mmCIF file of N, CA and C in Angstrom:
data_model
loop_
_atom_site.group_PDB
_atom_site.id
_atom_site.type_symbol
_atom_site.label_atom_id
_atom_site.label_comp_id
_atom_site.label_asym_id
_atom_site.label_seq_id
_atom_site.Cartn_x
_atom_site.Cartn_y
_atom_site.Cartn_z
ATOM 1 N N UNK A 283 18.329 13.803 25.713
ATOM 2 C CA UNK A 283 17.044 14.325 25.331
ATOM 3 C C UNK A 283 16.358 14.890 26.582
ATOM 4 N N UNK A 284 15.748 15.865 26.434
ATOM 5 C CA UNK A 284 14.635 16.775 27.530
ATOM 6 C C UNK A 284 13.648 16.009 27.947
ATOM 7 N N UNK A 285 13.127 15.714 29.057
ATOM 8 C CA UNK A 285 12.415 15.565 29.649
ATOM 9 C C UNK A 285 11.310 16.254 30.281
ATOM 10 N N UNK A 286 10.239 16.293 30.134
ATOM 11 C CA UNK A 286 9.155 16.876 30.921
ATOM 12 C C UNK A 286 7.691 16.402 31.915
ATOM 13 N N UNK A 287 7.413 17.287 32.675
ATOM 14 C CA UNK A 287 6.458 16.140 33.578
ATOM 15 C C UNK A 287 5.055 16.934 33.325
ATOM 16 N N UNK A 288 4.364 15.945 32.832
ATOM 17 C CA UNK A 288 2.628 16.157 32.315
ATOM 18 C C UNK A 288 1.922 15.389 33.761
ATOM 19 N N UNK A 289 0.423 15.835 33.339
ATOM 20 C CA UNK A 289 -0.163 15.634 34.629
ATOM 21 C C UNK A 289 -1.601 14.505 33.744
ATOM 22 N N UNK A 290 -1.379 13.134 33.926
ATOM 23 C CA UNK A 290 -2.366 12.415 33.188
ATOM 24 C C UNK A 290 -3.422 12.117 34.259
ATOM 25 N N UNK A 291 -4.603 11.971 34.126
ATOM 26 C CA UNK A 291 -5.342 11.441 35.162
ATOM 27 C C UNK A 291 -4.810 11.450 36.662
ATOM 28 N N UNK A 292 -4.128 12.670 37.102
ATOM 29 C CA UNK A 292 -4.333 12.653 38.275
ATOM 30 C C UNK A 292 -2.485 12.316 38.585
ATOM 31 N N UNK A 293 -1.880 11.848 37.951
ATOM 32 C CA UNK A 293 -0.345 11.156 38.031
ATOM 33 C C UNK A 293 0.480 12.094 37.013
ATOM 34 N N UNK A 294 1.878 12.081 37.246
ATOM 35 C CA UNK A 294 2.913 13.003 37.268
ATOM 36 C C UNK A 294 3.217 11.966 36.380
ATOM 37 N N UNK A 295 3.239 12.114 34.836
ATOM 38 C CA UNK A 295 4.054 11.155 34.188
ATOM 39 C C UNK A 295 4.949 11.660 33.209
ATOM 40 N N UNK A 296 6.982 11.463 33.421
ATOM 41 C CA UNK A 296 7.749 11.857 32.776
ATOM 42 C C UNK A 296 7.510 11.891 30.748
ATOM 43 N N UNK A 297 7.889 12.655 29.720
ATOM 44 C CA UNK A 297 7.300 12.254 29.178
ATOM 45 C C UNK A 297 8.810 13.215 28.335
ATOM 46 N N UNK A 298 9.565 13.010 26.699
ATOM 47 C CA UNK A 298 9.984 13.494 26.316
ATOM 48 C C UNK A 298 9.446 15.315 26.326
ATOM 49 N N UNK A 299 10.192 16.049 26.292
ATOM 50 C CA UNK A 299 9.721 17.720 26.102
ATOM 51 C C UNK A 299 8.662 17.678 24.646
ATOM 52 N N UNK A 300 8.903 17.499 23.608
ATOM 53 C CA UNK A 300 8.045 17.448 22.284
ATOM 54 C C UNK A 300 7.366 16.926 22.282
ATOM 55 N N UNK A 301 6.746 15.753 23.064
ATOM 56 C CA UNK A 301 5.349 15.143 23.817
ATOM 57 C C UNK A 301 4.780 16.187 24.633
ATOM 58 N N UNK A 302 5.186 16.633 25.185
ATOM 59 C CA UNK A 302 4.693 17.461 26.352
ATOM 60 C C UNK A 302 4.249 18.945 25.864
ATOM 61 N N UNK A 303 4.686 19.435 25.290
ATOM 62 C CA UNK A 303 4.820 20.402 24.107
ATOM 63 C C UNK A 303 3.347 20.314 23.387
ATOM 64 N N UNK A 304 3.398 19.251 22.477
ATOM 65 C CA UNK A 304 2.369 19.064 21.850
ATOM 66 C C UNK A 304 1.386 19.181 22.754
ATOM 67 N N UNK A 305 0.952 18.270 23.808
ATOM 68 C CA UNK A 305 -0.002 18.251 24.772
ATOM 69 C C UNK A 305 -0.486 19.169 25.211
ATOM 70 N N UNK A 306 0.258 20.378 25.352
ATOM 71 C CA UNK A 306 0.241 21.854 26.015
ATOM 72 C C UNK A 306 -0.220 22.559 24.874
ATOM 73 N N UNK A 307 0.099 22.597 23.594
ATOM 74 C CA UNK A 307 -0.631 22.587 22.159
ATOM 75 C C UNK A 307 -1.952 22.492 22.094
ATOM 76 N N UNK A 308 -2.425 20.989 22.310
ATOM 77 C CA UNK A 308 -3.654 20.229 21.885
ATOM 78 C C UNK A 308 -4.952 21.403 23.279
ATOM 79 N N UNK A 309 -4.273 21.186 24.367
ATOM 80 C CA UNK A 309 -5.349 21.258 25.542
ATOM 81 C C UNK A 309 -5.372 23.251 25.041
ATOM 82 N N UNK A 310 -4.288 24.371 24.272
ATOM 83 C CA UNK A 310 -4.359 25.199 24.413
ATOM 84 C C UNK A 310 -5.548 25.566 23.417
ATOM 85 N N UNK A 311 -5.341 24.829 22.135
ATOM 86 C CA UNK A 311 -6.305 24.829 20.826
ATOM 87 C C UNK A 311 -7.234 24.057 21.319
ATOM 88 N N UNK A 312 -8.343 23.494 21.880
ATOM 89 C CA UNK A 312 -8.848 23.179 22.605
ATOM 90 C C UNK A 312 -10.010 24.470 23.494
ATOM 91 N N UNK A 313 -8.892 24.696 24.540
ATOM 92 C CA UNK A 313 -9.590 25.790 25.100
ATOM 93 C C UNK A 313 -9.995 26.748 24.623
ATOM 94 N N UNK A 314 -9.160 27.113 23.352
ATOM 95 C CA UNK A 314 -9.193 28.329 22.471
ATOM 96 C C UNK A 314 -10.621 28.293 21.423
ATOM 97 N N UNK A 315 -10.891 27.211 21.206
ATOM 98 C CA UNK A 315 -12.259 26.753 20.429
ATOM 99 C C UNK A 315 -13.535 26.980 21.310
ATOM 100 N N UNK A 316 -13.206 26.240 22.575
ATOM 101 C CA UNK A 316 -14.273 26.517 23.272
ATOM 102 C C UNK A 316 -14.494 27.827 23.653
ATOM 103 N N UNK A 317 -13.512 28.610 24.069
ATOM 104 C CA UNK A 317 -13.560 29.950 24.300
ATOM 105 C C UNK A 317 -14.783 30.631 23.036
ATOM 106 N N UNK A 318 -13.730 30.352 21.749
ATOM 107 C CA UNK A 318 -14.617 31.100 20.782
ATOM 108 C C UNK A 318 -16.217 30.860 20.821
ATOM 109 N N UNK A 319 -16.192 29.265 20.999
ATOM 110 C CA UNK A 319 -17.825 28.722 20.810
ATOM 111 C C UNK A 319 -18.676 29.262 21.536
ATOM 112 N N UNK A 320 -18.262 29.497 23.114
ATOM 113 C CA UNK A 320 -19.086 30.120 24.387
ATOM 114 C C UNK A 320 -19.492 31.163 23.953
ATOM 115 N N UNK A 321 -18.360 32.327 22.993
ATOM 116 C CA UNK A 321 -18.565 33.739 22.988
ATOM 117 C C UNK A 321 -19.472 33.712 21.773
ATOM 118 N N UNK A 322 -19.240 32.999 20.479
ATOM 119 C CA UNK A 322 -20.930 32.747 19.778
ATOM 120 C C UNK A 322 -22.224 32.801 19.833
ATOM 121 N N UNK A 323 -22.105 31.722 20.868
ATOM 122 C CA UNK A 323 -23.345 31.239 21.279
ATOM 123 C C UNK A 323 -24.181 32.152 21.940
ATOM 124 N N UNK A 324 -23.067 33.136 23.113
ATOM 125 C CA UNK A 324 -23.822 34.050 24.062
ATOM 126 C C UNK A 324 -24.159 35.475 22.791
ATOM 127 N N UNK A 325 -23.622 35.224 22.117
ATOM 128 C CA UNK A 325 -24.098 36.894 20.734
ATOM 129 C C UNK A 325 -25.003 36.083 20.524
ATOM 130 N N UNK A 326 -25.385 35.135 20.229
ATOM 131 C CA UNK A 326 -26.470 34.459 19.263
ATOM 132 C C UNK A 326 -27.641 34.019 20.029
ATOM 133 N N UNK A 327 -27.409 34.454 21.314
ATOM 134 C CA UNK A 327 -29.045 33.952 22.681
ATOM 135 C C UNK A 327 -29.313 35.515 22.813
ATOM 136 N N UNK A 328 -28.337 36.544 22.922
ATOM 137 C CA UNK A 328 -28.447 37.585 23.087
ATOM 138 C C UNK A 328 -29.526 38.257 21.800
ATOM 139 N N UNK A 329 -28.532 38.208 20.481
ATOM 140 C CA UNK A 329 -29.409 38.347 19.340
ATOM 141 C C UNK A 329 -31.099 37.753 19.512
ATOM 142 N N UNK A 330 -31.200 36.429 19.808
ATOM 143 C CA UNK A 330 -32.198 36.090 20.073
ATOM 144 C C UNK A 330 -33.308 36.617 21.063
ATOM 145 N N UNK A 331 -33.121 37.027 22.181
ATOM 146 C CA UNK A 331 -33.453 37.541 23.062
ATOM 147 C C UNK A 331 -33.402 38.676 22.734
ATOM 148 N N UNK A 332 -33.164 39.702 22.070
ATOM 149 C CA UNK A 332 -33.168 41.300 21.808
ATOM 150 C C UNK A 332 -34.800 41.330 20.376
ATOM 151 N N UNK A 333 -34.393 39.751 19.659
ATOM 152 C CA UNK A 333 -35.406 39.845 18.162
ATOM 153 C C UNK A 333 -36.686 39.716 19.667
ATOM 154 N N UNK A 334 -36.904 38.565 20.144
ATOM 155 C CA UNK A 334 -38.282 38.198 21.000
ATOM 156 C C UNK A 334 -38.833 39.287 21.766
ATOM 157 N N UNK A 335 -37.937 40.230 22.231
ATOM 158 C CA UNK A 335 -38.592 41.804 22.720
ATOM 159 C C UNK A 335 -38.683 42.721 22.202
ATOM 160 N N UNK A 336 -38.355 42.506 20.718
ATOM 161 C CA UNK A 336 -38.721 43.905 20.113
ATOM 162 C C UNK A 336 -40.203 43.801 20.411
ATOM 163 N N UNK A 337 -40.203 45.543 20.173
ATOM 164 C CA UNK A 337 -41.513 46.004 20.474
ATOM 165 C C UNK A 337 -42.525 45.943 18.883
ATOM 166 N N UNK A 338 -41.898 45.188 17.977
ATOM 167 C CA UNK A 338 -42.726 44.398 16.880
ATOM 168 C C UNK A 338 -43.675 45.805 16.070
ATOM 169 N N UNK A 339 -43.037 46.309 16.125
ATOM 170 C CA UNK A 339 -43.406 47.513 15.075
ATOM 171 C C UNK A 339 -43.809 47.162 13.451
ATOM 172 N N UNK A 340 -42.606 46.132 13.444
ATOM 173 C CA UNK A 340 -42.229 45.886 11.984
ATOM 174 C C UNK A 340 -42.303 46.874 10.607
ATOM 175 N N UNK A 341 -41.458 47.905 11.135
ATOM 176 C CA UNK A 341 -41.372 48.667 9.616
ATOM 177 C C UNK A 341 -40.373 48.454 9.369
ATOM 178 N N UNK A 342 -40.506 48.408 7.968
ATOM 179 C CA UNK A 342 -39.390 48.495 7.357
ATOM 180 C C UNK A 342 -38.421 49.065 7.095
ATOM 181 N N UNK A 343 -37.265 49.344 6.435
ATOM 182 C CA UNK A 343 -36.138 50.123 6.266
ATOM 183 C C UNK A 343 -36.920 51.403 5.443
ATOM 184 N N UNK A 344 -37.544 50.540 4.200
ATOM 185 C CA UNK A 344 -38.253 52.046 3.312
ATOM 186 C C UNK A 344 -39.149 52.740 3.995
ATOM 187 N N UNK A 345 -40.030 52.501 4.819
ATOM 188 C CA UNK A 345 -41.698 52.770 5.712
ATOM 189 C C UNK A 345 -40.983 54.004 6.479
ATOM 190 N N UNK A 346 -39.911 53.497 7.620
ATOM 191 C CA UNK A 346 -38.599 54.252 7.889
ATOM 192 C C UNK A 346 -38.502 55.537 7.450
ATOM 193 N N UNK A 347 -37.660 55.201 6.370
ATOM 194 C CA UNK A 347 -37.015 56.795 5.461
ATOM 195 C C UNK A 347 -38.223 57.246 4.978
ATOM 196 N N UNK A 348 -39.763 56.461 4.458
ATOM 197 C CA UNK A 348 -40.373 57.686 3.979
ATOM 198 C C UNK A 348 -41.022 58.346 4.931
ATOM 199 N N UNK A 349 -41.152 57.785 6.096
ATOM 200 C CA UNK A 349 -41.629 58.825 7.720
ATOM 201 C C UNK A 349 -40.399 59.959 7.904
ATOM 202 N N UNK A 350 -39.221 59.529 7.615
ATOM 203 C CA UNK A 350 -38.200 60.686 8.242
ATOM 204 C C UNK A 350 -38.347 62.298 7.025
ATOM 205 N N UNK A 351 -38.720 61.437 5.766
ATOM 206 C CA UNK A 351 -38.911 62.422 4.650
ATOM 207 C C UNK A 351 -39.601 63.707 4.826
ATOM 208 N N UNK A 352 -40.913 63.157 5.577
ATOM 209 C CA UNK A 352 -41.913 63.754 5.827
ATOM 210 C C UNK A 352 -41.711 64.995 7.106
#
């Protein structure tokens, strides 16, 4: 059987390959979540921060088209 060497707290510990595998799995899905979550969060402070400076006009979509009508 394969052998592989993971890195636990700091120590080199031998570990079957399909242990090790998985592990390399877990920490990749993992990062991959957080990745997504960071990139959320920063659209969603951004969004936030773009609504708090509008320049608060507040017209509407219709108010809008019936000014462009004109």
């Amino acid at each position: 059987m394969a052998k592989d060497v993971i890195h636990v707290d700091g120590e080199d510990v031998v570990v079957r390959e399909d242990v090790a595998k998985k592990r390399r799995g877990v920490v990749w899905a993992l990062l991959s979540i957080g990745i997504i979550v960071a990139i959320i969060a920063a659209l969603f402070i951004a969004g936030a921060f773009r609504t708090a400076t509008d320049d608060g006009s507040g017209k509407s979509p219709s108010k809008i088209e019936e000014t462009e009508r004109k």
